[in-house]
Coordinates of C-alpha atoms in Angstrom, one line a residue:
M828 CA -20.4 0.8 -53.0
A829 CA -18.4 -0.8 -50.0
L830 CA -19.1 2.2 -48.0
T831 CA -22.9 2.1 -48.8
V832 CA -22.9 -1.7 -47.8
L833 CA -21.1 -1.0 -44.5
R834 CA -23.5 1.9 -43.9
L835 CA -20.7 4.3 -43.7
R836 CA -22.3 6.6 -46.3
H837 CA -25.6 8.3 -45.6
F838 CA -27.1 11.7 -46.9
S839 CA -27.5 12.8 -43.2
D840 CA -23.7 12.4 -43.0
G841 CA -21.8 15.8 -43.5
R842 CA -19.3 13.9 -45.7
Y843 CA -22.2 12.6 -48.0
R844 CA -21.6 15.3 -50.7
W845 CA -17.9 14.6 -50.9
V846 CA -18.2 10.9 -50.8
A847 CA -21.0 11.0 -53.4
T848 CA -19.0 13.2 -55.7
A849 CA -16.0 11.0 -55.5
Q850 CA -18.2 7.8 -56.2
T851 CA -19.7 9.6 -59.2
V852 CA -16.3 10.3 -60.7
F853 CA -15.0 6.8 -60.2
D854 CA -18.2 5.6 -61.8
V855 CA -17.7 7.6 -64.8
L856 CA -14.0 6.7 -65.1
A857 CA -14.7 3.1 -64.7
V858 CA -16.9 3.2 -67.7
A859 CA -14.9 5.9 -69.8
A860 CA -11.7 4.2 -69.4
P861 CA -12.7 0.8 -70.9
V862 CA -14.7 2.6 -73.7
L863 CA -11.7 4.5 -74.6
V864 CA -9.1 1.6 -74.5
I865 CA -11.4 -1.2 -76.1
N866 CA -12.7 1.2 -78.7
S867 CA -9.2 2.2 -79.8
V868 CA -7.5 -1.2 -79.4
A869 CA -10.3 -3.8 -80.6
G870 CA -12.8 -1.6 -82.1
V871 CA -15.6 -3.0 -80.0
P872 CA -18.1 -0.4 -79.2
L873 CA -18.8 -0.3 -75.5
W874 CA -20.7 2.9 -75.2
P875 CA -24.0 1.5 -74.1
S876 CA -22.4 0.5 -70.9
A877 CA -21.9 4.2 -70.1
V878 CA -25.7 4.5 -69.3
L879 CA -25.0 3.0 -66.0
A880 CA -22.5 5.8 -65.1
L881 CA -25.0 8.4 -66.3
L882 CA -27.8 7.0 -64.0
S883 CA -25.3 7.1 -61.1
A884 CA -24.4 10.8 -61.8
S885 CA -28.0 11.8 -62.3
T886 CA -29.0 10.0 -58.9
R887 CA -26.3 12.0 -57.0
H888 CA -26.0 15.2 -58.9
K889 CA -29.2 15.8 -60.9
L890 CA -29.1 17.2 -64.5
T891 CA -25.7 19.3 -64.0
G892 CA -23.8 16.1 -62.8
V893 CA -25.0 13.9 -65.6
L894 CA -24.3 16.3 -68.2
I895 CA -20.8 16.6 -67.0
A896 CA -20.7 12.9 -66.9
W897 CA -21.9 12.5 -70.5
T898 CA -19.3 15.1 -71.6
V899 CA -16.6 12.8 -70.2
V900 CA -18.1 9.7 -71.7
A901 CA -18.6 11.4 -75.0
T902 CA -15.1 12.6 -75.2
A903 CA -13.9 9.0 -74.4
V904 CA -16.2 7.5 -77.2
V905 CA -14.7 10.1 -79.7
T906 CA -11.1 9.6 -78.7
G907 CA -11.3 5.9 -78.7
A908 CA -13.0 6.1 -82.1
L909 CA -10.0 8.4 -83.5
L910 CA -7.4 6.2 -81.9
G911 CA -8.9 3.0 -83.3
E912 CA -9.2 4.3 -86.9
G913 CA -8.4 1.4 -89.0
A914 CA -9.1 -1.4 -86.4
P915 CA -11.6 -4.2 -87.2
D916 CA -15.3 -2.9 -86.9
S917 CA -13.9 0.3 -85.4
P918 CA -16.9 2.7 -84.9
H919 CA -16.6 6.0 -86.6
G920 CA -18.5 8.6 -88.4
A921 CA -22.3 8.2 -88.0
G922 CA -22.0 5.5 -85.6
V923 CA -20.0 7.7 -83.1
V924 CA -22.5 10.6 -83.6
L925 CA -25.4 8.2 -83.0
A926 CA -23.8 6.9 -79.8
I927 CA -23.1 10.5 -78.5
A928 CA -26.7 11.5 -79.4
V929 CA -28.3 8.4 -77.7
L930 CA -26.2 9.0 -74.6
L931 CA -27.2 12.7 -74.6
V932 CA -31.0 11.9 -74.7
A933 CA -30.3 9.4 -71.9
S934 CA -28.4 11.9 -70.0
A935 CA -31.1 14.7 -70.2
T936 CA -33.9 12.3 -69.5
A937 CA -32.3 10.8 -66.4
G938 CA -31.2 14.2 -65.1
A939 CA -34.6 15.9 -65.5
Q940 CA -36.2 12.8 -63.8
A941 CA -33.9 12.9 -61.2
R942 CA -34.3 16.6 -60.5
S943 CA -38.2 16.3 -60.6
L944 CA -37.9 13.4 -58.1
D945 CA -35.7 15.5 -55.8
R946 CA -38.1 18.5 -55.8
Y947 CA -40.9 15.9 -55.0
V948 CA -39.0 14.5 -52.2
A949 CA -38.1 18.0 -50.8
E950 CA -41.9 18.8 -51.1
L951 CA -42.8 15.6 -49.0
Q952 CA -40.1 16.5 -46.5
N953 CA -41.5 20.2 -46.2
A954 CA -45.0 18.7 -45.7
R955 CA -43.9 16.3 -43.1
L956 CA -42.0 19.1 -41.2
A957 CA -45.1 21.3 -41.4
M958 CA -47.3 18.5 -40.1
T959 CA -44.8 17.7 -37.3
R960 CA -44.8 21.5 -36.3
Q961 CA -48.6 21.7 -36.5
A962 CA -49.0 18.5 -34.1
R963 CA -46.7 20.2 -31.6
T964 CA -48.2 23.7 -31.8
D965 CA -51.2 25.2 -30.1
T966 CA -53.5 26.2 -33.3
L967 CA -55.0 29.4 -31.6
T968 CA -51.9 30.8 -29.8
G969 CA -49.0 29.5 -31.7
T970 CA -47.3 28.3 -28.5
A971 CA -46.2 24.7 -28.0
N972 CA -48.9 22.1 -26.8
R973 CA -48.9 19.1 -24.4
L974 CA -47.2 16.8 -27.1
A975 CA -44.3 19.3 -27.5
L976 CA -44.0 19.6 -23.5
D977 CA -43.7 15.8 -23.4
E978 CA -41.0 15.8 -26.3
H979 CA -39.1 18.8 -24.6
E980 CA -39.0 16.9 -21.4
A981 CA -37.4 13.8 -23.1
A982 CA -35.0 16.0 -24.9
L983 CA -34.0 18.3 -21.9
P984 CA -30.7 17.3 -20.4
P985 CA -30.6 16.6 -16.8
G986 CA -30.2 19.6 -14.3
P987 CA -32.3 21.9 -12.5
V988 CA -35.5 23.1 -13.9
S989 CA -38.7 25.2 -12.8
L990 CA -42.1 24.9 -14.1
V991 CA -44.3 27.9 -13.8
L992 CA -48.2 27.2 -14.1
L993 CA -50.1 30.4 -15.1
D994 CA -54.0 30.6 -14.9
L995 CA -55.8 33.7 -16.0
D996 CA -58.1 35.4 -13.5
G997 CA -61.3 36.5 -15.2
F998 CA -61.0 34.9 -18.5
K999 CA -64.5 33.2 -18.1
T1000 CA -66.0 36.7 -17.5
V1001 CA -64.4 38.0 -20.7
N1002 CA -65.7 34.9 -22.6
D1003 CA -69.2 35.3 -21.3
T1004 CA -69.4 39.1 -21.6
Y1005 CA -67.8 39.6 -25.0
G1006 CA -67.9 36.3 -26.5
H1007 CA -65.5 33.5 -27.6
H1008 CA -63.7 35.7 -30.3
A1009 CA -62.8 38.2 -27.6
G1010 CA -61.6 35.4 -25.5
D1011 CA -59.4 34.0 -28.2
L1012 CA -57.9 37.4 -28.8
L1013 CA -57.1 37.8 -25.1
L1014 CA -55.3 34.3 -25.1
K1015 CA -53.3 35.2 -28.1
T1016 CA -52.3 38.7 -26.6
V1017 CA -51.3 36.9 -23.5
A1018 CA -49.2 34.4 -25.2
T1019 CA -47.4 36.9 -27.3
R1020 CA -46.6 39.1 -24.3
L1021 CA -45.3 36.0 -22.3
Q1022 CA -43.3 34.9 -25.2
S1023 CA -41.7 38.2 -25.7
Q1024 CA -40.4 37.9 -22.0
L1025 CA -38.7 34.5 -22.4
R1026 CA -35.1 33.5 -23.0
A1027 CA -34.3 31.4 -26.0
E1028 CA -34.0 28.2 -24.0
D1029 CA -37.4 28.6 -22.3
L1030 CA -40.6 27.0 -23.6
L1031 CA -44.1 28.5 -23.3
V1032 CA -46.9 25.8 -23.4
R1033 CA -50.6 26.3 -23.5
L1034 CA -52.1 23.3 -21.7
G1035 CA -55.6 24.2 -22.6
G1036 CA -58.3 26.7 -21.8
D1037 CA -56.6 29.7 -20.2
E1038 CA -53.7 27.8 -18.5
F1039 CA -50.2 28.1 -19.6
V1040 CA -46.9 26.5 -18.3
I1041 CA -43.6 27.9 -18.9
V1042 CA -40.4 25.7 -18.6
L1043 CA -37.4 27.5 -17.2
P1044 CA -34.3 25.2 -17.5
G1045 CA -31.1 26.2 -15.6
L1046 CA -32.7 29.4 -14.1
P1047 CA -31.8 29.6 -10.3
A1048 CA -34.9 29.2 -8.1
D1049 CA -34.2 32.6 -6.4
E1050 CA -34.4 34.4 -9.8
V1051 CA -37.8 32.8 -10.8
D1052 CA -39.9 35.1 -8.6
T1053 CA -38.3 38.3 -10.3
V1054 CA -39.4 36.9 -13.9
I1055 CA -42.8 35.9 -12.5
R1056 CA -43.5 39.4 -11.3
R1057 CA -42.5 40.7 -14.8
W1058 CA -45.0 38.2 -16.5
V1059 CA -47.7 39.3 -14.1
R1060 CA -47.3 42.9 -15.0
A1061 CA -47.3 42.2 -18.8
V1062 CA -50.5 40.0 -18.5
A1063 CA -52.3 42.7 -16.4
D1064 CA -51.7 45.3 -19.1
P1065 CA -55.1 46.2 -20.8
V1066 CA -56.0 44.3 -23.8
P1067 CA -58.2 46.1 -26.5
I1068 CA -61.4 44.2 -27.2
G1069 CA -63.8 45.9 -29.6
D1070 CA -64.4 49.6 -28.5
G1071 CA -63.0 49.2 -25.0
T1072 CA -60.4 47.2 -23.1
V1073 CA -60.3 44.4 -20.6
R1074 CA -57.8 43.7 -17.9
V1075 CA -57.2 40.3 -16.4
G1076 CA -55.1 39.0 -13.7
V1077 CA -53.0 35.8 -13.3
S1078 CA -52.7 33.2 -10.6
V1079 CA -49.4 31.5 -10.4
G1080 CA -48.0 28.1 -9.2
V1081 CA -44.3 27.2 -9.3
A1082 CA -42.5 23.9 -8.8
H1083 CA -38.7 23.4 -8.9
R1084 CA -36.6 20.5 -9.6
P1085 CA -33.0 21.0 -8.1
V1086 CA -30.0 19.3 -9.0
N1087 CA -29.7 15.5 -9.0
D1088 CA -33.5 15.2 -8.6
D1089 CA -35.2 13.0 -10.9
A1090 CA -38.8 14.4 -10.7
R1091 CA -40.9 14.2 -13.7
F1092 CA -42.7 17.1 -15.4
A1093 CA -46.1 15.4 -14.5
D1094 CA -45.1 15.5 -10.7
L1095 CA -43.8 19.1 -11.1
L1096 CA -47.2 20.0 -12.7
R1097 CA -49.2 18.5 -9.9
T1098 CA -47.1 20.5 -7.3
A1099 CA -47.5 23.7 -9.4
D1100 CA -51.2 23.2 -10.0
R1101 CA -51.8 23.0 -6.2
R1102 CA -49.9 26.0 -5.6
M1103 CA -51.5 28.0 -8.4
Y1104 CA -55.0 27.2 -7.0
H1105 CA -53.8 28.2 -3.6
D1106 CA -52.8 31.5 -4.9
K1107 CA -56.1 31.9 -6.6
H1108 CA -58.2 31.1 -3.6
A1109 CA -56.0 33.4 -1.5
K1110 CA -56.9 36.3 -3.8
G1111 CA -60.6 35.3 -3.5
V1112 CA -61.1 34.1 -7.0
P1113 CA -63.0 30.6 -6.8
Q1114 CA -62.3 28.0 -9.1
G1115 CA -64.7 28.0 -12.0
M1116 CA -66.1 31.5 -10.9
E1117 CA -63.2 33.7 -11.6
R1118 CA -64.1 37.6 -11.7
I1119 CA -62.6 40.0 -14.1
S1120 CA -60.1 42.3 -12.5
A1121 CA -61.3 45.4 -14.3
L1122 CA -63.4 46.4 -17.3
E1123 CA -62.6 49.8 -18.9

């Protein structure tokens, strides 16, 4: 109890399981010992106080723990009754059986309710985690979204990082020619191909439409061009659409944050965006009027 008051015991602490077990043991012994002593010496039935220890055990260790606690308390009640045989008002016979039965019912009820509550809390936690993931995930491609990008920036340790902005060339033509279903399929395929090319520490984000950004922490700037060429080839591979295939290109803009630089992602994105549109225009793909690289 002192640990709880001092906030030194919390379920998220790795020691919680052992501290909670120790506390349950002490709770049960603190009740069982007086029951044993006072029953045997004075013949005063204290077994109703055992309910407090049983509730403590059910809270921390559910049904299994409370049944173990009940076994200890019931043993103390029986032993106290046997040792106190002949003492004034000493409980024995039917009184002891009734006490044990009542404690058993209390144990089973408390343990079952605690286990049910534990399952309910676990379901709530799973639902919360699922909602959290959904809020940070692009529903179409399964990649991270803008919210996840902001949180990733906040959690990323200081150091060099590169942001690569990718914009598909020809996506609008695919949408207009084959419909939005084909465009969605194309985006999901591109996202899957890009994700397969990334390291565990990299983050792929769909900014919206046909724009993706990839966060590359700790990758030397002179190696970024190599991985970008690999991405461009992966994106350019034909994508089956209906009875045929489509092939799209990609325009790229890169921004680097060197060591000891405090540039924010927003600044890097603006730089990458300018360079991406410069790349698009250099290839003769006007903004808003992209052409498809090839239709097969």
